[in-house]
Tab-separated table of N, CA and C in Angstrom:
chain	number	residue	atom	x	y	z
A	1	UNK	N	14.979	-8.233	4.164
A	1	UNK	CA	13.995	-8.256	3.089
A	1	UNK	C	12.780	-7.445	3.527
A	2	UNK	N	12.135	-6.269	2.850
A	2	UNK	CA	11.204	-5.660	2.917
A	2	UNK	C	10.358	-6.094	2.997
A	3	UNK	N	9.548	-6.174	3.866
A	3	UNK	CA	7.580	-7.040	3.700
A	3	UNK	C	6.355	-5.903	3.446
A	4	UNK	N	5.746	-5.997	2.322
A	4	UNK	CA	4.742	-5.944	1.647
A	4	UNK	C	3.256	-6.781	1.591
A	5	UNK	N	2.037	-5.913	1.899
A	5	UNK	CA	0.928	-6.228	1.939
A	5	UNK	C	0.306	-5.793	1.297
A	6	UNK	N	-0.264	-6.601	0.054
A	6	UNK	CA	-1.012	-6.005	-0.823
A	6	UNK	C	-2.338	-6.643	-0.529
A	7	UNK	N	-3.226	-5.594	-1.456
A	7	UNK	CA	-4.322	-5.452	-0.543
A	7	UNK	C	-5.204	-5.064	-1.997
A	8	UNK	N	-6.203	-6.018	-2.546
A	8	UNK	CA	-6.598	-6.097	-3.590
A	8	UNK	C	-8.026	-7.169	-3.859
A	9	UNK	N	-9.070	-6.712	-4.257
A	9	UNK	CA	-10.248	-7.601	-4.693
A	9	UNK	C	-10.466	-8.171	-5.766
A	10	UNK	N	-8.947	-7.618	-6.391
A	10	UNK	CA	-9.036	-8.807	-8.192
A	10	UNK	C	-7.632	-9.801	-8.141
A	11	UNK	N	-8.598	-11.191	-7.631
A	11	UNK	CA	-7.543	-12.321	-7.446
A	11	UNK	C	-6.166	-12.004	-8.412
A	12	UNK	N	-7.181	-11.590	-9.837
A	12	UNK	CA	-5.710	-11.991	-11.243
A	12	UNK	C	-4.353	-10.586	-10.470
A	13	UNK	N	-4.646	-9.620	-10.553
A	13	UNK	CA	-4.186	-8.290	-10.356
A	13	UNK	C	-3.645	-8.987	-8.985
A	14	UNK	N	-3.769	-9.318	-7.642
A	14	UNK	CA	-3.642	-9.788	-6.644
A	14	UNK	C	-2.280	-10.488	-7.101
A	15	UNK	N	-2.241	-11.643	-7.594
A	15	UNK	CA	-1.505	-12.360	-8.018
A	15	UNK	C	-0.021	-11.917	-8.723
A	16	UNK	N	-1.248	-11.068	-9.546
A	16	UNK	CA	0.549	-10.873	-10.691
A	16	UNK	C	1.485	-10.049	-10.030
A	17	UNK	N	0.698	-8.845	-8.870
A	17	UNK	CA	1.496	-7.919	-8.167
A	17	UNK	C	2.252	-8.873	-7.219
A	18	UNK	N	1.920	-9.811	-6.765
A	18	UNK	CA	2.420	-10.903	-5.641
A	18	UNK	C	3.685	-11.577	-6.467
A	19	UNK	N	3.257	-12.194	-7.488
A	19	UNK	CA	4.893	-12.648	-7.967
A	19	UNK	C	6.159	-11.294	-8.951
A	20	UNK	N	5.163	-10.480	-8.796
A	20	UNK	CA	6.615	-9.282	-9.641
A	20	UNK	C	7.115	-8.979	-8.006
A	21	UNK	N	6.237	-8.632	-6.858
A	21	UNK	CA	6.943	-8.253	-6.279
A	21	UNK	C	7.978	-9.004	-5.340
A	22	UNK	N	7.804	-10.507	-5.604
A	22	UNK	CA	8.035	-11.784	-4.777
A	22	UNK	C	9.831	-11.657	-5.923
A	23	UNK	N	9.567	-11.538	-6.826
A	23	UNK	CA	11.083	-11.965	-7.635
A	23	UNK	C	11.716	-10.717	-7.625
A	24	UNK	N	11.060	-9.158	-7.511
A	24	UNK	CA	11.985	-8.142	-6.881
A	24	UNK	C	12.266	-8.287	-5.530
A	25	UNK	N	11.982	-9.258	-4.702
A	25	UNK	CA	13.290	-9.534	-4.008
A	25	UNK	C	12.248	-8.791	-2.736
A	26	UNK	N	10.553	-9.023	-2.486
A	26	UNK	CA	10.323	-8.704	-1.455
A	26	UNK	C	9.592	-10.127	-0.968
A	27	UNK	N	9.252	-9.849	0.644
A	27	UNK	CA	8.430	-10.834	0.821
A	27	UNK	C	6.881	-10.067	1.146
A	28	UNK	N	5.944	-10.998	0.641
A	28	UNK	CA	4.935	-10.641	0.189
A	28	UNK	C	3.430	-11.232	1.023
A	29	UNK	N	2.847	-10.288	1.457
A	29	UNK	CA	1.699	-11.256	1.631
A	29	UNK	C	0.482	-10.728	1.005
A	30	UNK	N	-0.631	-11.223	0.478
A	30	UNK	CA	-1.722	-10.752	-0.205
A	30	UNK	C	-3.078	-11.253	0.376
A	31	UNK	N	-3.737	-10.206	0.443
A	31	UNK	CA	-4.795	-10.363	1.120
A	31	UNK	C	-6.288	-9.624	0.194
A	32	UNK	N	-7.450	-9.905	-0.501
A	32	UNK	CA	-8.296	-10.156	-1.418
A	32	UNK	C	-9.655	-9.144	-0.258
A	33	UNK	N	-9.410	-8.916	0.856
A	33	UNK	CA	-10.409	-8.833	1.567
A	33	UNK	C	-10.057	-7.551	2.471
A	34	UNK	N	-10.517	-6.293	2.498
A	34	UNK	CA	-10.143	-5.012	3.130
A	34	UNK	C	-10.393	-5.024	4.678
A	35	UNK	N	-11.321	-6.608	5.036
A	35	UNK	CA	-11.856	-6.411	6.687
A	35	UNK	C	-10.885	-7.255	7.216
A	36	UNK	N	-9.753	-8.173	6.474
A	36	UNK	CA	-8.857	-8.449	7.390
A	36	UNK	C	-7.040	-7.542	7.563
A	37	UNK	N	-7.393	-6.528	7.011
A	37	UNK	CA	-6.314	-5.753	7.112
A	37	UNK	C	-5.369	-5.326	8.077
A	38	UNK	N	-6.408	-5.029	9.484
A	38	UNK	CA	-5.801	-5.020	10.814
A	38	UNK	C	-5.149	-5.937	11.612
A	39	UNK	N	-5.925	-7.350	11.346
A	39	UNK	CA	-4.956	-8.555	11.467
A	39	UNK	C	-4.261	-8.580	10.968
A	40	UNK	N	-3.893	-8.457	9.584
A	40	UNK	CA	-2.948	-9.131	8.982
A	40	UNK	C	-1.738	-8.471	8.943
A	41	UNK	N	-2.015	-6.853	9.257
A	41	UNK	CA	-1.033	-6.089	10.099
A	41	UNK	C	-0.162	-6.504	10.979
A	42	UNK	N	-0.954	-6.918	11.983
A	42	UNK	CA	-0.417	-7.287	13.349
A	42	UNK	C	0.846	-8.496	12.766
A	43	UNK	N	-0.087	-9.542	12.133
A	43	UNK	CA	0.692	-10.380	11.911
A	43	UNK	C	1.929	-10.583	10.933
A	44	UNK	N	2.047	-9.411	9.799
A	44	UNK	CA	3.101	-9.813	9.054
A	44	UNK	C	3.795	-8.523	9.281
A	45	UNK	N	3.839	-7.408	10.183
A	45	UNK	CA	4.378	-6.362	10.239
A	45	UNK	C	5.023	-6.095	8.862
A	46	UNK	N	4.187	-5.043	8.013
A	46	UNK	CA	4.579	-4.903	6.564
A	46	UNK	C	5.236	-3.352	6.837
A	47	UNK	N	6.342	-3.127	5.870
A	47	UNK	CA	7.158	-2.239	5.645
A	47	UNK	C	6.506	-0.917	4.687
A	48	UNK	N	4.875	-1.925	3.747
A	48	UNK	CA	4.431	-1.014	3.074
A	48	UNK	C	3.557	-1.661	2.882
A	49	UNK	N	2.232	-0.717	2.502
A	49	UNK	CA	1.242	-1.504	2.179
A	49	UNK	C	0.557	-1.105	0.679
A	50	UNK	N	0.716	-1.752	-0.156
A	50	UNK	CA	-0.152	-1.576	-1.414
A	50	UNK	C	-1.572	-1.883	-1.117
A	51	UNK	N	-2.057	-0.622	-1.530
A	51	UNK	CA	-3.836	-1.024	-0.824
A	51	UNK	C	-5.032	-0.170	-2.335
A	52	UNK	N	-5.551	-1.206	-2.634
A	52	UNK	CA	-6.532	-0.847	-3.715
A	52	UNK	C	-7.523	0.337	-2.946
A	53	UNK	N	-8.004	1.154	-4.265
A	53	UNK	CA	-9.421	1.798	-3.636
A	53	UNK	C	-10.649	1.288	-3.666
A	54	UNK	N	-10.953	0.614	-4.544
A	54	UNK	CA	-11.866	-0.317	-4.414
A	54	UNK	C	-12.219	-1.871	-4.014
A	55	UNK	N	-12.783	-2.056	-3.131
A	55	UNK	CA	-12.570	-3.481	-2.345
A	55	UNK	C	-13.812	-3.973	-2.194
A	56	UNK	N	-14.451	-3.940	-3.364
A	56	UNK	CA	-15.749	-4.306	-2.944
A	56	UNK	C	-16.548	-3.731	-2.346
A	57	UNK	N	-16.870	-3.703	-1.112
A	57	UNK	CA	-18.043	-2.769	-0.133
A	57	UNK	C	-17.073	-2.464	1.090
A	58	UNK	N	-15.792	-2.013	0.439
A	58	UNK	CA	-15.055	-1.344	1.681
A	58	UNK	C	-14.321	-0.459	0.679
A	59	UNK	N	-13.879	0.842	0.718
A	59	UNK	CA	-13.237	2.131	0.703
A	59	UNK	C	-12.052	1.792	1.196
A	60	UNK	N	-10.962	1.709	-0.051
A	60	UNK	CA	-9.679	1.857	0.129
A	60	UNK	C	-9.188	2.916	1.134
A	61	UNK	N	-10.192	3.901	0.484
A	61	UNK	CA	-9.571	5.457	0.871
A	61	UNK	C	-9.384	5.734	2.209
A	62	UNK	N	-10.718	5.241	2.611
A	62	UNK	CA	-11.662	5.323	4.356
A	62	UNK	C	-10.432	4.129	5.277
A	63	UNK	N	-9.791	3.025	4.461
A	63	UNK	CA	-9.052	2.196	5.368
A	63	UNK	C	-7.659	2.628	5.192
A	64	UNK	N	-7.197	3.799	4.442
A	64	UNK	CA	-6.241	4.080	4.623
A	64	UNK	C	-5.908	5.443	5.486
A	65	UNK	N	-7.434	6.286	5.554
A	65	UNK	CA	-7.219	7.116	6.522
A	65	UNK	C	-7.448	6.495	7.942
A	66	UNK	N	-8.104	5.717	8.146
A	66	UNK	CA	-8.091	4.813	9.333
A	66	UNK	C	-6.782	4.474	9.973
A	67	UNK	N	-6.071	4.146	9.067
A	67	UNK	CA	-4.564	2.968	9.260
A	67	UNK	C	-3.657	4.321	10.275
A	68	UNK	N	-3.869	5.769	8.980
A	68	UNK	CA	-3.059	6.376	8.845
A	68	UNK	C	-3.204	7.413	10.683
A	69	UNK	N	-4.746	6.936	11.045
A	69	UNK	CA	-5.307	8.025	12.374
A	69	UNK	C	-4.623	6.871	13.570
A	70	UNK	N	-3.949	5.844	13.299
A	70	UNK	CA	-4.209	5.079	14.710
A	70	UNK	C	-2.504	4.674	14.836
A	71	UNK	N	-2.087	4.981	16.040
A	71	UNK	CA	-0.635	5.140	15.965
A	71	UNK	C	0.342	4.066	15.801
A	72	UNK	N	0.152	2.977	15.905
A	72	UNK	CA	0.576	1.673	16.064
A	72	UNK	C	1.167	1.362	14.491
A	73	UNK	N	0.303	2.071	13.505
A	73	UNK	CA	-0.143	1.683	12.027
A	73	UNK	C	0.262	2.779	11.069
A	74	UNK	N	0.295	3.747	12.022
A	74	UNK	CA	0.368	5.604	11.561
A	74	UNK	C	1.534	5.981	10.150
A	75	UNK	N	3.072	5.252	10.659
A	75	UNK	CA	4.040	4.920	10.170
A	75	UNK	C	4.016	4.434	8.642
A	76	UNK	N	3.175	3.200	8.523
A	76	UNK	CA	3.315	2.630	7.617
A	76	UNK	C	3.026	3.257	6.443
A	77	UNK	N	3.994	3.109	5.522
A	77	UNK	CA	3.732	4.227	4.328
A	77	UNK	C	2.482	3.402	3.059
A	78	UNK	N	1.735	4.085	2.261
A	78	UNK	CA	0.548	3.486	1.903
A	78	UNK	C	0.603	3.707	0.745
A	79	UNK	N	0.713	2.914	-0.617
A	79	UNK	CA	0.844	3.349	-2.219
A	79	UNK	C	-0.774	3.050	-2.089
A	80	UNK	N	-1.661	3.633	-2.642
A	80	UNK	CA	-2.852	3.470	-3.252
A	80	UNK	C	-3.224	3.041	-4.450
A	81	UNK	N	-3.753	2.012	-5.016
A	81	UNK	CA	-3.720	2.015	-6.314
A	81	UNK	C	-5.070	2.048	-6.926
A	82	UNK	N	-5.568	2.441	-8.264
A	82	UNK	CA	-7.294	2.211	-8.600
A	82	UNK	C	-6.932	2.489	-9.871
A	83	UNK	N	-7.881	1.522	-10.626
A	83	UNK	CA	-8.582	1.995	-12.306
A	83	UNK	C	-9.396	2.770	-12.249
A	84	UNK	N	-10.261	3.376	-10.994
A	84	UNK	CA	-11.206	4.421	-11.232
A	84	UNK	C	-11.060	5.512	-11.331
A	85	UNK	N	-9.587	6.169	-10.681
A	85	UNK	CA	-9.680	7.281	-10.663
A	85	UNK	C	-7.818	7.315	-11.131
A	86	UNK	N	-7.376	8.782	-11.932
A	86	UNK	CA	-6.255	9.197	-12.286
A	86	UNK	C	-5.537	9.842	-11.134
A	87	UNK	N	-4.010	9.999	-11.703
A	87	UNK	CA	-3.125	11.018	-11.000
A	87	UNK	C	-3.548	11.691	-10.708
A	88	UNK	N	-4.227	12.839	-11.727
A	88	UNK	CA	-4.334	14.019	-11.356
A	88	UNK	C	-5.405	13.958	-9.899
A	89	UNK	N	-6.252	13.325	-10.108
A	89	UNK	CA	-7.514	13.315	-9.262
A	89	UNK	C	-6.682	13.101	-7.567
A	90	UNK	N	-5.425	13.033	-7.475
A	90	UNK	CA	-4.675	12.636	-6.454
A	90	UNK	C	-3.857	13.706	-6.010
A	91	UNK	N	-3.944	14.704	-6.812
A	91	UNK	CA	-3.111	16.070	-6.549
A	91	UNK	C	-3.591	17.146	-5.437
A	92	UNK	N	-5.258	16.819	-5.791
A	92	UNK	CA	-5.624	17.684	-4.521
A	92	UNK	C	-6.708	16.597	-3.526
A	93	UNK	N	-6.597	15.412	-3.383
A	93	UNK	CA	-6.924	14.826	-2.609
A	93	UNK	C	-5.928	13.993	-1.745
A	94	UNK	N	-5.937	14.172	-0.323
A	94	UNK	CA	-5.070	13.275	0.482
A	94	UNK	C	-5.733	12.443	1.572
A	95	UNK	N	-5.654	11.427	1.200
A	95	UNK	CA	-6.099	10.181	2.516
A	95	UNK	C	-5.271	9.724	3.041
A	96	UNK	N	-4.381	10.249	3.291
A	96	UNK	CA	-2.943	9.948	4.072
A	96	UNK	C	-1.999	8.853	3.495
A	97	UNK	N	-2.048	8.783	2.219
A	97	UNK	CA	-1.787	8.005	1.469
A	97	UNK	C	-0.102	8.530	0.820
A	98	UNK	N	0.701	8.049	0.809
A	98	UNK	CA	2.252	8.110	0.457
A	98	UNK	C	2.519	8.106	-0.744
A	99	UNK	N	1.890	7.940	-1.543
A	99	UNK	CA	1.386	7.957	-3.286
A	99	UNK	C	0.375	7.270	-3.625
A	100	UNK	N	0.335	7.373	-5.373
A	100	UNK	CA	-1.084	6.929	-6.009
A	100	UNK	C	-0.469	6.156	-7.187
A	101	UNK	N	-1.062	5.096	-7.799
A	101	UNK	CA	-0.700	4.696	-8.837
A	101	UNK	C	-2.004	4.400	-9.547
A	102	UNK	N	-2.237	4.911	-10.468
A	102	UNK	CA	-3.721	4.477	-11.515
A	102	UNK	C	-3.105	3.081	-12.052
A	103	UNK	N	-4.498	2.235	-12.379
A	103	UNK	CA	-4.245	0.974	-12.991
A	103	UNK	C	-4.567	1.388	-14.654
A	104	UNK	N	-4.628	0.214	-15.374
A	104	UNK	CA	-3.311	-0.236	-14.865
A	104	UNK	C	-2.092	0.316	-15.229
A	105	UNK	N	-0.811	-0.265	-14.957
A	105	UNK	CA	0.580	0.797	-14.479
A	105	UNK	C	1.000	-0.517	-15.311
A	106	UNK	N	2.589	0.258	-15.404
A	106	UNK	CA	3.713	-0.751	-15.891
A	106	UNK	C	4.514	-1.271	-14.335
A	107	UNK	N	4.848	-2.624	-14.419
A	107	UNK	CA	5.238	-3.242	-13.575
A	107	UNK	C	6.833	-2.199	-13.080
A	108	UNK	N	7.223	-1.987	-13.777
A	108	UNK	CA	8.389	-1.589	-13.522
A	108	UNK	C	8.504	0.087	-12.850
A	109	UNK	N	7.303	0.724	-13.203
A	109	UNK	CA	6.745	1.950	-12.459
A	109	UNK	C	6.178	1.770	-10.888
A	110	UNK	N	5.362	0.553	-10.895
A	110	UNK	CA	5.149	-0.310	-9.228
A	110	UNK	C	6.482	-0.283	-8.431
A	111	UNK	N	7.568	-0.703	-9.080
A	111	UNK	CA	8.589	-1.517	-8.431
A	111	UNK	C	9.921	-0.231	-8.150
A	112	UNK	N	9.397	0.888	-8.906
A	112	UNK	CA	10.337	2.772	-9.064
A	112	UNK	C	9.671	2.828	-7.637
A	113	UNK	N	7.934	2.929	-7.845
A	113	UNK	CA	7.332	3.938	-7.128
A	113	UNK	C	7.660	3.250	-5.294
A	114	UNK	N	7.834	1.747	-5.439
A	114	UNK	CA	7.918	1.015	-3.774
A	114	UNK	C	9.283	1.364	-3.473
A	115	UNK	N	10.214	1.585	-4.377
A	115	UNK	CA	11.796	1.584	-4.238
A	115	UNK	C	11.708	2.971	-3.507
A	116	UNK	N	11.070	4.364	-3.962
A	116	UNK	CA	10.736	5.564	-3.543
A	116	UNK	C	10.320	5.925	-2.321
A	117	UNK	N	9.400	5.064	-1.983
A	117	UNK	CA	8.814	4.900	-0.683
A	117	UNK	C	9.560	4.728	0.151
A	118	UNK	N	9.914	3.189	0.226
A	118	UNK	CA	11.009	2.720	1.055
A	118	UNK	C	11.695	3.132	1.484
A	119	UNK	N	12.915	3.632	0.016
A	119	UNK	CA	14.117	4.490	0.615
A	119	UNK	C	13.550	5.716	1.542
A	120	UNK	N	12.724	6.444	0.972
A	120	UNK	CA	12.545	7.992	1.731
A	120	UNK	C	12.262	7.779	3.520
A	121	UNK	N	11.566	6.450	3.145
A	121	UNK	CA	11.535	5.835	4.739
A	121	UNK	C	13.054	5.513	5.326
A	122	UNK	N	13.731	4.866	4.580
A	122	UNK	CA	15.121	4.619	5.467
A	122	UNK	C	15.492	6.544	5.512
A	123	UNK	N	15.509	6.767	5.075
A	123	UNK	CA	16.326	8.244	5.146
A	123	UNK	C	15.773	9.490	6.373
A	124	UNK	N	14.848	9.165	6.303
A	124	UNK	CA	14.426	9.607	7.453
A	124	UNK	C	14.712	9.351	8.907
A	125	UNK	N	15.523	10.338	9.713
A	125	UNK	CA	15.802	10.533	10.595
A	125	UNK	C	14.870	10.212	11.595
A	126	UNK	N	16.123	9.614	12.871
A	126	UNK	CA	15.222	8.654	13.965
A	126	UNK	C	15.303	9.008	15.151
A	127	UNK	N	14.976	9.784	16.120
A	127	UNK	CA	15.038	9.856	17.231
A	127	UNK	C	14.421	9.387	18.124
A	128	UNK	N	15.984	9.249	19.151
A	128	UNK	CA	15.665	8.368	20.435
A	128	UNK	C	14.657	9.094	21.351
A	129	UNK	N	13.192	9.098	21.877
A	129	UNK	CA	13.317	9.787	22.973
A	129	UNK	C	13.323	8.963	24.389
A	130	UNK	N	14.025	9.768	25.758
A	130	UNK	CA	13.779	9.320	26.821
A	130	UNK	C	12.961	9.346	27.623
């Protein structure tokens, strides 16, 4: 089972992404607060992280280029999501971010765009080094 960390400052939005993605068949943890992100890393080793751009008085953007500079974390692929800003606005900006989804989205476009991720992650070739 895939583990997912979403990462969101609107309890309702928090929630509803937590049970669509809990009955597509992932396990889920949700976290409301962008300064415990690094813990909660450690602790639920997530496969992906859904991470808002706005978090209150923390920068989605700034904690996903963070995640994306430090090697431990580097891996983890990052959907971004925001009502503030569109697709397009995502075409020529990169925060090391693995896609973008504007809010709000159709549930079933969330659940295309994590399936996308994922797989491209299994498919990707692994080498051993010695």
């Amino acid at each position: 089972m895939k583990r997912i960390l979403v990462v969101d400052d609107d309890i309702e939005v928090l929630e509803t992404i937590q049970l669509i993605l809990e009955i597509g068949g992932f396990k889920v943890s949700a976290l409301s607060d962008g300064e415990e992100i690094f813990n909660r890393i450690e602790k639920f080793s997530p496969d992906l992280i859904l991470l808002d751009i706005s978090l209150g008085h923390i920068d989605g953007r700034v904690l996903c280029e963070q995640l994306k500079s430090i090697e431990s974390t580097s891996k983890i692929p990052i959907l971004l999501i925001s009502g503030l800003y569109d697709q397009k606005d995502f075409t020529t900006l990169n925060y090391g971010q693995d896609d973008f989804l504007s809010k709000p989205f159709q549930m079933d476009v969330l659940l295309k765009k994590i399936t996308k991720i994922l797989s491209l992650e299994e498919d990707k070739p692994s080498f051993l080094l010695n």
